[in-house]
mmCIF file of C-alpha atoms and ligand atoms in Angstrom:
data_model
loop_
_atom_site.group_PDB
_atom_site.id
_atom_site.type_symbol
_atom_site.label_atom_id
_atom_site.label_comp_id
_atom_site.label_asym_id
_atom_site.label_seq_id
_atom_site.Cartn_x
_atom_site.Cartn_y
_atom_site.Cartn_z
ATOM 1 C CA UNK M 29 18.243 -11.282 4.899
ATOM 2 C CA UNK M 30 17.592 -7.381 5.717
ATOM 3 C CA UNK M 31 19.330 -4.828 3.772
ATOM 4 C CA UNK M 32 20.421 -2.130 6.129
ATOM 5 C CA UNK M 33 20.231 0.915 3.517
ATOM 6 C CA UNK M 34 23.370 3.549 3.010
ATOM 7 C CA UNK M 35 22.386 7.661 3.266
ATOM 8 C CA UNK M 36 22.756 7.666 -0.165
ATOM 9 C CA UNK M 37 20.255 4.914 -0.768
ATOM 10 C CA UNK M 38 18.059 6.278 1.521
ATOM 11 C CA UNK M 39 18.296 9.687 -0.563
ATOM 12 C CA UNK M 40 17.182 8.289 -3.752
ATOM 13 C CA UNK M 41 14.448 6.370 -1.853
ATOM 14 C CA UNK M 42 13.152 9.744 -0.228
ATOM 15 C CA UNK M 43 12.973 11.648 -3.992
ATOM 16 C CA UNK M 44 10.962 8.461 -4.893
ATOM 17 C CA UNK M 45 8.187 9.006 -1.435
ATOM 18 C CA UNK M 46 8.012 12.517 -2.871
ATOM 19 C CA UNK M 47 7.077 11.585 -6.112
ATOM 20 C CA UNK M 48 4.559 9.044 -4.299
ATOM 21 C CA UNK M 49 3.160 11.981 -2.441
ATOM 22 C CA UNK M 50 2.448 14.273 -5.610
ATOM 23 C CA UNK M 51 1.036 11.349 -7.550
ATOM 24 C CA UNK M 52 -1.771 10.771 -4.385
ATOM 25 C CA UNK M 53 -2.596 14.667 -4.204
ATOM 26 C CA UNK M 54 -2.995 14.931 -7.941
ATOM 27 C CA UNK M 55 -5.326 11.815 -7.644
ATOM 28 C CA UNK M 56 -7.299 13.526 -5.281
ATOM 29 C CA UNK M 57 -8.563 15.925 -8.059
ATOM 30 C CA UNK M 58 -8.723 12.978 -10.891
ATOM 31 C CA UNK M 59 -10.525 10.594 -9.151
ATOM 32 C CA UNK M 60 -14.545 11.294 -9.676
ATOM 33 C CA UNK M 61 -17.614 9.542 -11.002
ATOM 34 C CA UNK M 62 -17.145 8.798 -14.655
ATOM 35 C CA UNK M 63 -13.126 8.512 -15.192
ATOM 36 C CA UNK M 64 -11.672 4.788 -15.684
ATOM 37 C CA UNK M 65 -9.278 2.994 -13.816
ATOM 38 C CA UNK M 66 -6.906 3.717 -16.961
ATOM 39 C CA UNK M 67 -7.325 7.582 -16.457
ATOM 40 C CA UNK M 68 -5.889 6.945 -13.075
ATOM 41 C CA UNK M 69 -2.968 4.515 -14.871
ATOM 42 C CA UNK M 70 -1.954 7.035 -17.469
ATOM 43 C CA UNK M 71 -1.410 9.831 -14.674
ATOM 44 C CA UNK M 72 0.997 7.901 -12.696
ATOM 45 C CA UNK M 73 3.064 6.925 -15.731
ATOM 46 C CA UNK M 74 3.323 10.188 -17.109
ATOM 47 C CA UNK M 75 4.148 11.497 -13.578
ATOM 48 C CA UNK M 76 6.663 9.420 -12.739
ATOM 49 C CA UNK M 77 8.132 10.218 -16.254
ATOM 50 C CA UNK M 78 7.893 13.868 -15.488
ATOM 51 C CA UNK M 79 10.757 13.248 -12.555
ATOM 52 C CA UNK M 80 12.882 11.171 -14.501
ATOM 53 C CA UNK M 81 11.298 8.354 -12.603
ATOM 54 C CA UNK M 82 9.484 4.715 -13.230
ATOM 55 C CA UNK M 83 6.599 3.207 -12.055
ATOM 56 C CA UNK M 84 8.480 0.008 -11.069
ATOM 57 C CA UNK M 85 5.551 -1.975 -10.883
ATOM 58 C CA UNK M 86 4.823 -2.154 -14.995
ATOM 59 C CA UNK M 87 6.515 -5.413 -16.110
ATOM 60 C CA UNK M 88 7.180 -6.598 -12.290
ATOM 61 C CA UNK M 89 6.396 -10.652 -12.547
ATOM 62 C CA UNK M 90 4.491 -9.739 -16.113
ATOM 63 C CA UNK M 91 2.003 -7.134 -14.043
ATOM 64 C CA UNK M 92 0.578 -5.047 -17.293
ATOM 65 C CA UNK M 93 0.179 -1.549 -15.980
ATOM 66 C CA UNK M 94 2.009 1.017 -13.755
ATOM 67 C CA UNK M 95 -0.336 1.555 -10.791
ATOM 68 C CA UNK M 96 -2.938 -1.143 -9.297
ATOM 69 C CA UNK M 97 -6.357 0.003 -8.880
ATOM 70 C CA UNK M 98 -8.738 -1.842 -6.818
ATOM 71 C CA UNK M 99 -12.338 -1.213 -6.699
ATOM 72 C CA UNK M 100 -14.864 -2.495 -3.793
ATOM 73 C CA UNK M 101 -14.608 -5.699 -3.328
ATOM 74 C CA UNK M 102 -11.117 -6.051 -4.945
ATOM 75 C CA UNK M 103 -8.671 -6.050 -2.566
ATOM 76 C CA UNK M 104 -5.224 -5.567 -4.463
ATOM 77 C CA UNK M 105 -3.644 -5.895 -7.727
ATOM 78 C CA UNK M 106 -6.727 -4.663 -9.767
ATOM 79 C CA UNK M 107 -5.629 -3.847 -13.357
ATOM 80 C CA UNK M 108 -6.718 -0.447 -15.026
ATOM 81 C CA UNK M 109 -9.017 -0.781 -17.776
ATOM 82 C CA UNK M 110 -10.508 1.607 -19.727
ATOM 83 C CA UNK M 111 -13.844 0.428 -19.549
ATOM 84 C CA UNK M 112 -13.742 0.106 -16.363
ATOM 85 C CA UNK M 113 -15.377 3.421 -15.083
ATOM 86 C CA UNK M 114 -15.885 4.274 -11.822
ATOM 87 C CA UNK M 115 -18.889 5.421 -10.650
ATOM 88 C CA UNK M 116 -20.469 7.511 -7.774
ATOM 89 C CA UNK M 117 -20.119 5.510 -4.014
ATOM 90 C CA UNK M 118 -17.174 3.283 -5.356
ATOM 91 C CA UNK M 119 -13.925 3.483 -3.452
ATOM 92 C CA UNK M 120 -10.773 2.818 -5.429
ATOM 93 C CA UNK M 121 -7.353 1.747 -4.090
ATOM 94 C CA UNK M 122 -4.390 2.728 -5.846
ATOM 95 C CA UNK M 123 -0.936 1.549 -5.279
ATOM 96 C CA UNK M 124 2.057 1.880 -6.774
ATOM 97 C CA UNK M 125 5.755 1.768 -6.683
ATOM 98 C CA UNK M 126 8.104 4.812 -7.939
ATOM 99 C CA UNK M 127 11.690 3.386 -8.934
ATOM 100 C CA UNK M 128 14.348 6.236 -8.825
ATOM 101 C CA UNK M 129 17.823 4.890 -10.383
ATOM 102 C CA UNK M 130 17.121 1.330 -8.904
ATOM 103 C CA UNK M 131 15.808 2.606 -5.475
ATOM 104 C CA UNK M 132 11.907 2.616 -4.852
ATOM 105 C CA UNK M 133 9.326 3.842 -2.408
ATOM 106 C CA UNK M 134 5.982 1.708 -2.285
ATOM 107 C CA UNK M 135 2.822 3.513 -1.030
ATOM 108 C CA UNK M 136 -1.343 2.999 -1.469
ATOM 109 C CA UNK M 137 -4.566 4.885 -0.368
ATOM 110 C CA UNK M 138 -7.994 4.124 -0.742
ATOM 111 C CA UNK M 139 -10.260 6.856 -2.344
ATOM 112 C CA UNK M 140 -13.940 7.886 -2.432
ATOM 113 C CA UNK M 141 -15.686 8.466 -5.637
ATOM 114 C CA UNK M 142 -18.160 10.726 -5.369
ATOM 115 C CA UNK M 143 -19.976 10.290 -2.166
ATOM 116 C CA UNK M 144 -19.870 6.997 -0.430
ATOM 117 C CA UNK M 145 -21.772 5.176 2.273
ATOM 118 C CA UNK M 146 -20.559 5.292 6.071
ATOM 119 C CA UNK M 147 -19.647 2.002 6.237
ATOM 120 C CA UNK M 148 -16.978 2.229 3.335
ATOM 121 C CA UNK M 149 -16.071 5.521 4.718
ATOM 122 C CA UNK M 150 -15.273 3.683 8.117
ATOM 123 C CA UNK M 151 -13.578 1.135 6.463
ATOM 124 C CA UNK M 152 -11.185 3.389 4.308
ATOM 125 C CA UNK M 153 -10.692 5.332 7.619
ATOM 126 C CA UNK M 154 -9.667 2.117 9.529
ATOM 127 C CA UNK M 155 -7.014 1.168 6.989
ATOM 128 C CA UNK M 156 -5.084 4.471 7.589
ATOM 129 C CA UNK M 157 -5.579 4.468 11.254
ATOM 130 C CA UNK M 158 -4.351 0.639 11.468
ATOM 131 C CA UNK M 159 -1.196 2.069 9.688
ATOM 132 C CA UNK M 160 -0.749 5.024 11.999
ATOM 133 C CA UNK M 161 -1.025 2.560 14.962
ATOM 134 C CA UNK M 162 1.123 -0.004 13.258
ATOM 135 C CA UNK M 163 3.874 2.532 12.554
ATOM 136 C CA UNK M 164 4.311 3.704 16.442
ATOM 137 C CA UNK M 165 6.398 0.666 16.685
ATOM 138 C CA UNK M 166 8.696 1.067 13.508
ATOM 139 C CA UNK M 167 11.555 2.021 15.799
ATOM 140 C CA UNK M 168 14.988 0.551 16.581
ATOM 141 C CA UNK M 169 14.815 -2.050 19.350
ATOM 142 C CA UNK M 170 11.110 -2.971 18.928
ATOM 143 C CA UNK M 171 10.165 -6.358 17.133
ATOM 144 C CA UNK M 172 8.195 -6.443 13.993
ATOM 145 C CA UNK M 173 5.410 -8.313 15.546
ATOM 146 C CA UNK M 174 4.592 -5.464 17.524
ATOM 147 C CA UNK M 175 3.781 -3.574 14.363
ATOM 148 C CA UNK M 176 1.281 -6.529 13.233
ATOM 149 C CA UNK M 177 -0.431 -6.668 16.631
ATOM 150 C CA UNK M 178 -1.155 -2.868 16.631
ATOM 151 C CA UNK M 179 -2.815 -2.937 12.911
ATOM 152 C CA UNK M 180 -4.616 -6.263 13.865
ATOM 153 C CA UNK M 181 -5.977 -4.623 16.767
ATOM 154 C CA UNK M 182 -7.024 -1.797 15.297
ATOM 155 C CA UNK M 183 -8.999 -3.357 12.179
ATOM 156 C CA UNK M 184 -10.389 -6.204 14.446
ATOM 157 C CA UNK M 185 -11.588 -3.629 17.070
ATOM 158 C CA UNK M 186 -13.884 -2.061 14.178
ATOM 159 C CA UNK M 187 -15.136 -5.268 13.594
ATOM 160 C CA UNK M 188 -13.434 -5.833 9.944
ATOM 161 C CA UNK M 189 -11.208 -8.590 8.461
ATOM 162 C CA UNK M 190 -7.438 -8.668 8.311
ATOM 163 C CA UNK M 191 -6.264 -10.065 4.545
ATOM 164 C CA UNK M 192 -4.009 -13.069 5.642
ATOM 165 C CA UNK M 193 -2.737 -13.766 1.767
ATOM 166 C CA UNK M 194 -0.730 -10.334 1.237
ATOM 167 C CA UNK M 195 1.665 -8.855 3.683
ATOM 168 C CA UNK M 196 3.474 -5.906 3.849
ATOM 169 C CA UNK M 197 7.680 -6.198 3.090
ATOM 170 C CA UNK M 198 10.829 -4.819 3.000
ATOM 171 C CA UNK M 199 11.710 -2.173 0.376
ATOM 172 C CA UNK M 200 15.193 -0.855 -1.330
ATOM 173 C CA UNK M 201 16.546 -2.102 -4.641
ATOM 174 C CA UNK M 202 14.119 -4.542 -4.579
ATOM 175 C CA UNK M 203 10.280 -4.315 -4.391
ATOM 176 C CA UNK M 204 9.860 -7.170 -1.699
ATOM 177 C CA UNK M 205 12.478 -7.637 0.341
ATOM 178 C CA UNK M 206 12.587 -9.067 4.003
ATOM 179 C CA UNK M 207 11.501 -8.757 6.235
ATOM 180 C CA UNK M 208 7.980 -9.863 5.408
ATOM 181 C CA UNK M 209 5.439 -8.077 7.353
ATOM 182 C CA UNK M 210 1.993 -9.515 8.268
ATOM 183 C CA UNK M 211 -0.783 -7.349 9.241
ATOM 184 C CA UNK M 212 -2.088 -10.225 11.788
ATOM 185 C CA UNK M 213 0.188 -11.795 14.482
ATOM 186 C CA UNK M 214 1.228 -15.316 13.483
ATOM 187 C CA UNK M 215 4.487 -17.728 13.778
ATOM 188 C CA UNK M 216 7.332 -16.793 11.668
ATOM 189 C CA UNK M 217 10.220 -14.291 11.891
ATOM 190 C CA UNK M 218 10.252 -11.539 14.653
ATOM 191 C CA UNK M 219 13.318 -9.362 14.016
ATOM 192 C CA UNK M 220 14.059 -6.599 15.817
ATOM 193 C CA UNK M 221 14.255 -3.466 13.849
ATOM 194 C CA UNK M 222 17.294 -1.409 13.457
ATOM 195 C CA UNK M 223 18.256 2.279 11.906
ATOM 196 C CA UNK M 224 18.468 1.580 8.211
ATOM 197 C CA UNK M 225 15.890 -0.931 7.432
ATOM 198 C CA UNK M 226 13.106 0.376 5.142
ATOM 199 C CA UNK M 227 9.841 -1.138 5.372
ATOM 200 C CA UNK M 228 6.208 -1.192 3.939
ATOM 201 C CA UNK M 229 3.281 -1.340 6.439
ATOM 202 C CA UNK M 230 0.010 -1.948 4.310
ATOM 203 C CA UNK M 231 -3.031 -2.563 6.505
ATOM 204 C CA UNK M 232 -5.498 -4.560 3.804
ATOM 205 C CA UNK M 233 -8.900 -4.831 5.561
ATOM 206 C CA UNK M 234 -12.132 -6.116 4.657
ATOM 207 C CA UNK M 235 -15.974 -5.636 5.432
ATOM 208 C CA UNK M 236 -16.408 -8.953 6.310
ATOM 209 C CA UNK M 237 -14.131 -12.125 6.147
ATOM 210 C CA UNK M 238 -10.565 -12.501 5.025
ATOM 211 C CA UNK M 239 -10.430 -14.897 2.101
ATOM 212 C CA UNK M 240 -9.854 -14.110 -1.275
ATOM 213 C CA UNK M 241 -9.969 -15.565 -4.590
ATOM 214 C CA UNK M 242 -7.954 -14.583 -7.737
ATOM 215 C CA UNK M 243 -9.609 -13.743 -10.974
ATOM 216 C CA UNK M 244 -8.928 -15.079 -14.418
ATOM 217 C CA UNK M 245 -6.826 -12.187 -15.209
ATOM 218 C CA UNK M 246 -4.249 -13.856 -12.604
ATOM 219 C CA UNK M 247 -4.115 -10.903 -10.708
ATOM 220 C CA UNK M 248 -7.128 -9.244 -9.367
ATOM 221 C CA UNK M 249 -7.681 -10.651 -5.846
ATOM 222 C CA UNK M 250 -11.542 -10.220 -4.663
ATOM 223 C CA UNK M 251 -13.112 -11.165 -1.598
ATOM 224 C CA UNK M 252 -14.947 -14.258 -1.546
ATOM 225 C CA UNK M 253 -17.591 -13.084 0.470
ATOM 226 C CA UNK M 254 -18.187 -9.960 -1.413
ATOM 227 C CA UNK M 255 -17.389 -7.456 1.247
ATOM 228 C CA UNK M 256 -15.496 -4.365 0.157
ATOM 229 C CA UNK M 257 -11.774 -3.650 1.062
ATOM 230 C CA UNK M 258 -9.838 -0.655 1.823
ATOM 231 C CA UNK M 259 -5.824 -0.680 1.660
ATOM 232 C CA UNK M 260 -3.417 1.886 3.265
ATOM 233 C CA UNK M 261 0.361 1.906 2.818
ATOM 234 C CA UNK M 262 3.551 3.799 3.326
ATOM 235 C CA UNK M 263 7.301 3.316 2.836
ATOM 236 C CA UNK M 264 9.092 3.769 6.569
ATOM 237 C CA UNK M 265 12.579 4.339 7.239
ATOM 238 C CA UNK M 266 13.551 3.118 10.622
ATOM 239 C CA UNK M 267 16.161 5.414 12.411
ATOM 240 C CA UNK M 268 17.290 6.395 15.701
ATOM 241 C CA UNK M 269 14.344 8.355 17.032
ATOM 242 C CA UNK M 270 10.810 8.511 15.286
ATOM 243 C CA UNK M 271 10.289 6.899 12.042
ATOM 244 C CA UNK M 272 10.115 8.564 9.167
ATOM 245 C CA UNK M 273 7.559 8.282 6.521
ATOM 246 C CA UNK M 274 8.366 9.081 3.117
ATOM 247 C CA UNK M 275 5.590 8.858 0.882
ATOM 248 C CA UNK M 276 3.446 11.168 2.903
HETATM 249 N N1 MF3 C 17 2.693 -2.344 -4.487
HETATM 250 C C1 MF3 C 17 2.437 -3.869 -4.207
HETATM 251 C C2 MF3 C 17 2.667 -3.895 -2.828
HETATM 252 O O1 MF3 C 17 2.312 -3.369 -1.928
HETATM 253 C C3 MF3 C 17 2.823 -4.736 -5.050
HETATM 254 C C4 MF3 C 17 2.274 -4.737 -6.525
HETATM 255 S S1 MF3 C 17 2.487 -6.147 -7.331
HETATM 256 C C5 MF3 C 17 2.725 -5.543 -9.113
HETATM 257 O O2 MF3 C 17 3.396 -4.778 -2.583
HETATM 258 F F1 MF3 C 17 2.735 -6.346 -9.239
HETATM 259 F F2 MF3 C 17 1.877 -4.965 -9.520
HETATM 260 F F3 MF3 C 17 3.534 -4.815 -8.816
HETATM 261 CO CO1 CO C 18 3.777 -2.744 -0.946
#
């Protein structure tokens, strides 16, 4: 069941989205060689608190931190760790969900640590561009699969792989609501989008194959072939006209 949000609910989500955007801005300065992924977690937690909001990932299905920090071949759900120091040339995806009075916004950015190589830069740029190609179809009257198709084409035209094991999703009073939004074309529900729906479009892409393993911490998803991964996500409100991206 897809939940249509009221104007009041959308307002709470927009406020949460602004805090996501503020955090991403702050992370641009924070992320450099030598910091640990736990430093990122502390910053996310502190900034949510400062606004009287909560980092919704903490405790979600037992997840132990306020943000997912996935480095290099880690695709999603990397757990912040003070022993995990970032070094020049790494890339780190920071995926976070802010909860404002029970209503959420979810977004992710991948950051370069110092100077990175050209292939990694192209991977990051492609994940972001795939989001913006997909969101063109996030309009009332369009069907969900048009988003998936645009994302997949953007990624595969660059010779990169699209993760199959994790997908985008609806969001609101729950972090994960219907509909699921795969980043590739497959069978499954293909609803028409309607005003008041709120969705997370989140290309997760790899240099090589899309197959993933889960590490012994039961969370961190890594590529099987060791290729690096990038992830870019925003929460989007379907309106009468243009999509409203609330986490930019
Ligand atoms: N923010 C992730 C998403 O994009 C979910 C993180 S799972 C958690 O859907 F357990 F870390 F919360
Ligand atoms: Co998400």
